[in-house]
């Protein structure tokens, strides 16, 4: 009985477990169905996300395409702006450049052409001049001159030009104030004619001392030109053309260099008979300037501020501007006069000692040094012998020297019929001249005139030009010895100097474009007389022009 009951109980328990299992399986099946539905829903959502991603990728491609189109449009706009700016500059330049202003500038820059001509004229006929010196020495002393001594004599003929330039450059400020800018240029031509005649008659007189004297006098003439010509041009030019017209000085120097080198080839005047004529042709710019310059007006700034002749200044401006509306120029000069009332009598020592004026003076001096210690005049004075030493024939060396003059203006080429090492030396030299022409070749002659107002400008020009000529002399007299000592590394010191000058220019030199003389001076006043980090205010920025205070005992200005 009990066995049967146990069996039945077991059957019931198994039935309960079966029922529970069935219920559990139903629940699992239900959950699986829900999970399947969720997976199907997720798959649907993933498909939608994929479609969205494809759409987004398409939109990103479209955005990238639009971005590229915008960049192209920006580039086109940038180019268009440059063209518009250039056309506006040309229009403004032509609009301000009247016929009489052009005539006056041309007449004045003949002095810089004279400077360029006499800088380069001594180069090509080097051997001819040395042969002449040898003949004179032998006729005098009955013996042959040594090669070392003949090189020293030739170096004197080259560098004495710079000694004269020192004297002329330092006298430029005095002459500009005493006789005026135009009057000083006219008187200076007497020296130009005298020096050219002495050089032209050197061979007839059978005296190389006459060559030295002629080079010295023409050096004085060129030194005065380098001071007076930039001063005159900067003072007759309108404000918007002042910087651009400064490059005319370098253009005239370049033309003079090129002309002297072309005439110095053997087929023209680079012969034992023709070199005195080559040197004597320096008379032509002086005579031409004597003919043209009397028609030109005196500097309006000099007439108004220095001489107090307002009506004469107005007449000069009306002729230069080809317009009766000259009040803007008059007001600019009046503002300069008011701001610098007592500076018309400033001395060189006052200029050096002034805390405000000393920084622009330092900039002017360093700019002149950067021009000369670049080594450019070593090339202009001695390029023919340099090219001969690099493997060229005498004739090829003279043509390569013409390439130096041409590169200053046209960036031209030289002969290709030379071996590759000689070609490399010529190309390197021409590349050097290219970068000189676009940098230190043109800037120093104008920046000194731009950095100073009417009062200290003559003294500042005199000091800066004196430094230029002193450095010119050092290069001219010292380069042959440098070449002997350093041989292939002769130009290495010049490279070091250029690196130093580059840093100075980047750090210290302010932008003078489209600024009046007073605005430029205010840059240094606002920096408490320091040239460090000089920033250039815009034309719309208010600039306070502070007049100098005065010493009540001496009535002399005290610059702050």
PDB file of N, CA, C and O in Angstrom, residues 440-471:
ATOM      1  N   UNK A 440      69.732  97.083 -50.244  1.00  0.00           N
ATOM      2  CA  UNK A 440      70.553  98.217 -49.775  1.00  0.00           C
ATOM      3  C   UNK A 440      71.008  99.156 -50.878  1.00  0.00           C
ATOM      4  O   UNK A 440      71.577 100.208 -50.583  1.00  0.00           O
ATOM      5  N   UNK A 441      70.778  98.793 -52.142  1.00  0.00           N
ATOM      6  CA  UNK A 441      71.201  99.694 -53.219  1.00  0.00           C
ATOM      7  C   UNK A 441      70.387 100.968 -53.286  1.00  0.00           C
ATOM      8  O   UNK A 441      70.916 102.046 -53.541  1.00  0.00           O
ATOM      9  N   UNK A 442      69.078 100.875 -53.059  1.00  0.00           N
ATOM     10  CA  UNK A 442      68.215 102.037 -53.260  1.00  0.00           C
ATOM     11  C   UNK A 442      67.767 102.715 -51.971  1.00  0.00           C
ATOM     12  O   UNK A 442      67.532 103.923 -51.952  1.00  0.00           O
ATOM     13  N   UNK A 443      67.646 101.945 -50.889  1.00  0.00           N
ATOM     14  CA  UNK A 443      67.009 102.484 -49.676  1.00  0.00           C
ATOM     15  C   UNK A 443      67.840 103.544 -48.960  1.00  0.00           C
ATOM     16  O   UNK A 443      67.311 104.597 -48.586  1.00  0.00           O
ATOM     17  N   UNK A 444      69.154 103.325 -48.716  1.00  0.00           N
ATOM     18  CA  UNK A 444      69.882 104.289 -47.870  1.00  0.00           C
ATOM     19  C   UNK A 444      69.884 105.715 -48.377  1.00  0.00           C
ATOM     20  O   UNK A 444      69.908 106.651 -47.564  1.00  0.00           O
ATOM     21  N   UNK A 445      69.849 105.920 -49.689  1.00  0.00           N
ATOM     22  CA  UNK A 445      69.930 107.284 -50.209  1.00  0.00           C
ATOM     23  C   UNK A 445      68.702 108.113 -49.865  1.00  0.00           C
ATOM     24  O   UNK A 445      68.792 109.332 -49.758  1.00  0.00           O
ATOM     25  N   UNK A 446      67.547 107.454 -49.671  1.00  0.00           N
ATOM     26  CA  UNK A 446      66.337 108.207 -49.372  1.00  0.00           C
ATOM     27  C   UNK A 446      65.928 108.170 -47.912  1.00  0.00           C
ATOM     28  O   UNK A 446      65.322 109.106 -47.406  1.00  0.00           O
ATOM     29  N   UNK A 447      66.277 107.093 -47.219  1.00  0.00           N
ATOM     30  CA  UNK A 447      65.709 106.932 -45.873  1.00  0.00           C
ATOM     31  C   UNK A 447      66.239 107.988 -44.917  1.00  0.00           C
ATOM     32  O   UNK A 447      65.527 108.447 -44.028  1.00  0.00           O
ATOM     33  N   UNK A 448      67.484 108.436 -45.098  1.00  0.00           N
ATOM     34  CA  UNK A 448      68.013 109.475 -44.216  1.00  0.00           C
ATOM     35  C   UNK A 448      67.247 110.772 -44.403  1.00  0.00           C
ATOM     36  O   UNK A 448      66.918 111.470 -43.432  1.00  0.00           O
ATOM     37  N   UNK A 449      66.943 111.110 -45.653  1.00  0.00           N
ATOM     38  CA  UNK A 449      66.164 112.324 -45.921  1.00  0.00           C
ATOM     39  C   UNK A 449      64.749 112.194 -45.371  1.00  0.00           C
ATOM     40  O   UNK A 449      64.153 113.172 -44.915  1.00  0.00           O
ATOM     41  N   UNK A 450      64.182 110.972 -45.379  1.00  0.00           N
ATOM     42  CA  UNK A 450      62.811 110.771 -44.912  1.00  0.00           C
ATOM     43  C   UNK A 450      62.707 110.764 -43.389  1.00  0.00           C
ATOM     44  O   UNK A 450      61.655 111.087 -42.835  1.00  0.00           O
ATOM     45  N   UNK A 451      63.774 110.378 -42.707  1.00  0.00           N
ATOM     46  CA  UNK A 451      63.712 110.245 -41.255  1.00  0.00           C
ATOM     47  C   UNK A 451      63.819 111.570 -40.518  1.00  0.00           C
ATOM     48  O   UNK A 451      63.584 111.620 -39.319  1.00  0.00           O
ATOM     49  N   UNK A 452      64.170 112.650 -41.242  1.00  0.00           N
ATOM     50  CA  UNK A 452      64.399 113.925 -40.574  1.00  0.00           C
ATOM     51  C   UNK A 452      63.546 115.026 -41.199  1.00  0.00           C
ATOM     52  O   UNK A 452      63.273 115.027 -42.397  1.00  0.00           O
ATOM     53  N   UNK A 453      63.152 115.964 -40.351  1.00  0.00           N
ATOM     54  CA  UNK A 453      62.432 117.139 -40.822  1.00  0.00           C
ATOM     55  C   UNK A 453      63.425 118.177 -41.317  1.00  0.00           C
ATOM     56  O   UNK A 453      64.638 117.962 -41.349  1.00  0.00           O
ATOM     57  N   UNK A 454      62.878 119.340 -41.692  1.00  0.00           N
ATOM     58  CA  UNK A 454      63.670 120.345 -42.388  1.00  0.00           C
ATOM     59  C   UNK A 454      64.913 120.787 -41.612  1.00  0.00           C
ATOM     60  O   UNK A 454      65.982 120.925 -42.188  1.00  0.00           O
ATOM     61  N   UNK A 455      64.784 120.980 -40.298  1.00  0.00           N
ATOM     62  CA  UNK A 455      65.889 121.526 -39.530  1.00  0.00           C
ATOM     63  C   UNK A 455      67.124 120.657 -39.495  1.00  0.00           C
ATOM     64  O   UNK A 455      68.206 121.068 -39.926  1.00  0.00           O
ATOM     65  N   UNK A 456      67.019 119.440 -38.980  1.00  0.00           N
ATOM     66  CA  UNK A 456      68.213 118.603 -38.873  1.00  0.00           C
ATOM     67  C   UNK A 456      68.584 117.850 -40.139  1.00  0.00           C
ATOM     68  O   UNK A 456      69.628 117.198 -40.172  1.00  0.00           O
ATOM     69  N   UNK A 457      67.750 117.919 -41.189  1.00  0.00           N
ATOM     70  CA  UNK A 457      68.002 117.093 -42.362  1.00  0.00           C
ATOM     71  C   UNK A 457      69.360 117.353 -43.017  1.00  0.00           C
ATOM     72  O   UNK A 457      70.079 116.390 -43.339  1.00  0.00           O
ATOM     73  N   UNK A 458      69.772 118.606 -43.255  1.00  0.00           N
ATOM     74  CA  UNK A 458      71.086 118.802 -43.894  1.00  0.00           C
ATOM     75  C   UNK A 458      72.240 118.210 -43.094  1.00  0.00           C
ATOM     76  O   UNK A 458      73.120 117.548 -43.661  1.00  0.00           O
ATOM     77  N   UNK A 459      72.248 118.421 -41.785  1.00  0.00           N
ATOM     78  CA  UNK A 459      73.324 117.858 -40.958  1.00  0.00           C
ATOM     79  C   UNK A 459      73.272 116.333 -40.948  1.00  0.00           C
ATOM     80  O   UNK A 459      74.312 115.663 -41.013  1.00  0.00           O
ATOM     81  N   UNK A 460      72.062 115.782 -40.872  1.00  0.00           N
ATOM     82  CA  UNK A 460      71.924 114.323 -40.869  1.00  0.00           C
ATOM     83  C   UNK A 460      72.389 113.733 -42.197  1.00  0.00           C
ATOM     84  O   UNK A 460      73.083 112.700 -42.226  1.00  0.00           O
ATOM     85  N   UNK A 461      72.025 114.371 -43.299  1.00  0.00           N
ATOM     86  CA  UNK A 461      72.470 113.899 -44.611  1.00  0.00           C
ATOM     87  C   UNK A 461      73.988 113.967 -44.705  1.00  0.00           C
ATOM     88  O   UNK A 461      74.634 113.053 -45.234  1.00  0.00           O
ATOM     89  N   UNK A 462      74.575 115.047 -44.196  1.00  0.00           N
ATOM     90  CA  UNK A 462      76.021 115.203 -44.264  1.00  0.00           C
ATOM     91  C   UNK A 462      76.734 114.102 -43.497  1.00  0.00           C
ATOM     92  O   UNK A 462      77.704 113.501 -43.984  1.00  0.00           O
ATOM     93  N   UNK A 463      76.232 113.795 -42.290  1.00  0.00           N
ATOM     94  CA  UNK A 463      76.867 112.757 -41.471  1.00  0.00           C
ATOM     95  C   UNK A 463      76.715 111.383 -42.129  1.00  0.00           C
ATOM     96  O   UNK A 463      77.682 110.620 -42.237  1.00  0.00           O
ATOM     97  N   UNK A 464      75.500 111.076 -42.572  1.00  0.00           N
ATOM     98  CA  UNK A 464      75.257 109.762 -43.162  1.00  0.00           C
ATOM     99  C   UNK A 464      76.070 109.563 -44.432  1.00  0.00           C
ATOM    100  O   UNK A 464      76.656 108.490 -44.655  1.00  0.00           O
ATOM    101  N   UNK A 465      76.132 110.596 -45.266  1.00  0.00           N
ATOM    102  CA  UNK A 465      76.885 110.479 -46.513  1.00  0.00           C
ATOM    103  C   UNK A 465      78.386 110.402 -46.233  1.00  0.00           C
ATOM    104  O   UNK A 465      79.126 109.682 -46.914  1.00  0.00           O
ATOM    105  N   UNK A 466      78.846 111.124 -45.207  1.00  0.00           N
ATOM    106  CA  UNK A 466      80.258 111.025 -44.819  1.00  0.00           C
ATOM    107  C   UNK A 466      80.595 109.588 -44.418  1.00  0.00           C
ATOM    108  O   UNK A 466      81.629 109.041 -44.840  1.00  0.00           O
ATOM    109  N   UNK A 467      79.726 108.977 -43.628  1.00  0.00           N
ATOM    110  CA  UNK A 467      79.952 107.591 -43.219  1.00  0.00           C
ATOM    111  C   UNK A 467      79.956 106.665 -44.435  1.00  0.00           C
ATOM    112  O   UNK A 467      80.778 105.745 -44.533  1.00  0.00           O
ATOM    113  N   UNK A 468      79.036 106.902 -45.370  1.00  0.00           N
ATOM    114  CA  UNK A 468      78.979 106.090 -46.584  1.00  0.00           C
ATOM    115  C   UNK A 468      80.296 106.146 -47.346  1.00  0.00           C
ATOM    116  O   UNK A 468      80.848 105.117 -47.761  1.00  0.00           O
ATOM    117  N   UNK A 469      80.807 107.344 -47.508  1.00  0.00           N
ATOM    118  CA  UNK A 469      82.046 107.500 -48.266  1.00  0.00           C
ATOM    119  C   UNK A 469      83.258 106.966 -47.504  1.00  0.00           C
ATOM    120  O   UNK A 469      84.198 106.435 -48.110  1.00  0.00           O
ATOM    121  N   UNK A 470      83.244 107.094 -46.186  1.00  0.00           N
ATOM    122  CA  UNK A 470      84.339 106.515 -45.402  1.00  0.00           C
ATOM    123  C   UNK A 470      84.368 104.992 -45.571  1.00  0.00           C
ATOM    124  O   UNK A 470      85.436 104.398 -45.767  1.00  0.00           O
ATOM    125  N   UNK A 471      83.197 104.380 -45.486  1.00  0.00           N
ATOM    126  CA  UNK A 471      83.120 102.934 -45.689  1.00  0.00           C
ATOM    127  C   UNK A 471      83.508 102.561 -47.119  1.00  0.00           C
ATOM    128  O   UNK A 471      84.171 101.535 -47.356  1.00  0.00           O
TER     129      UNK A 471
END
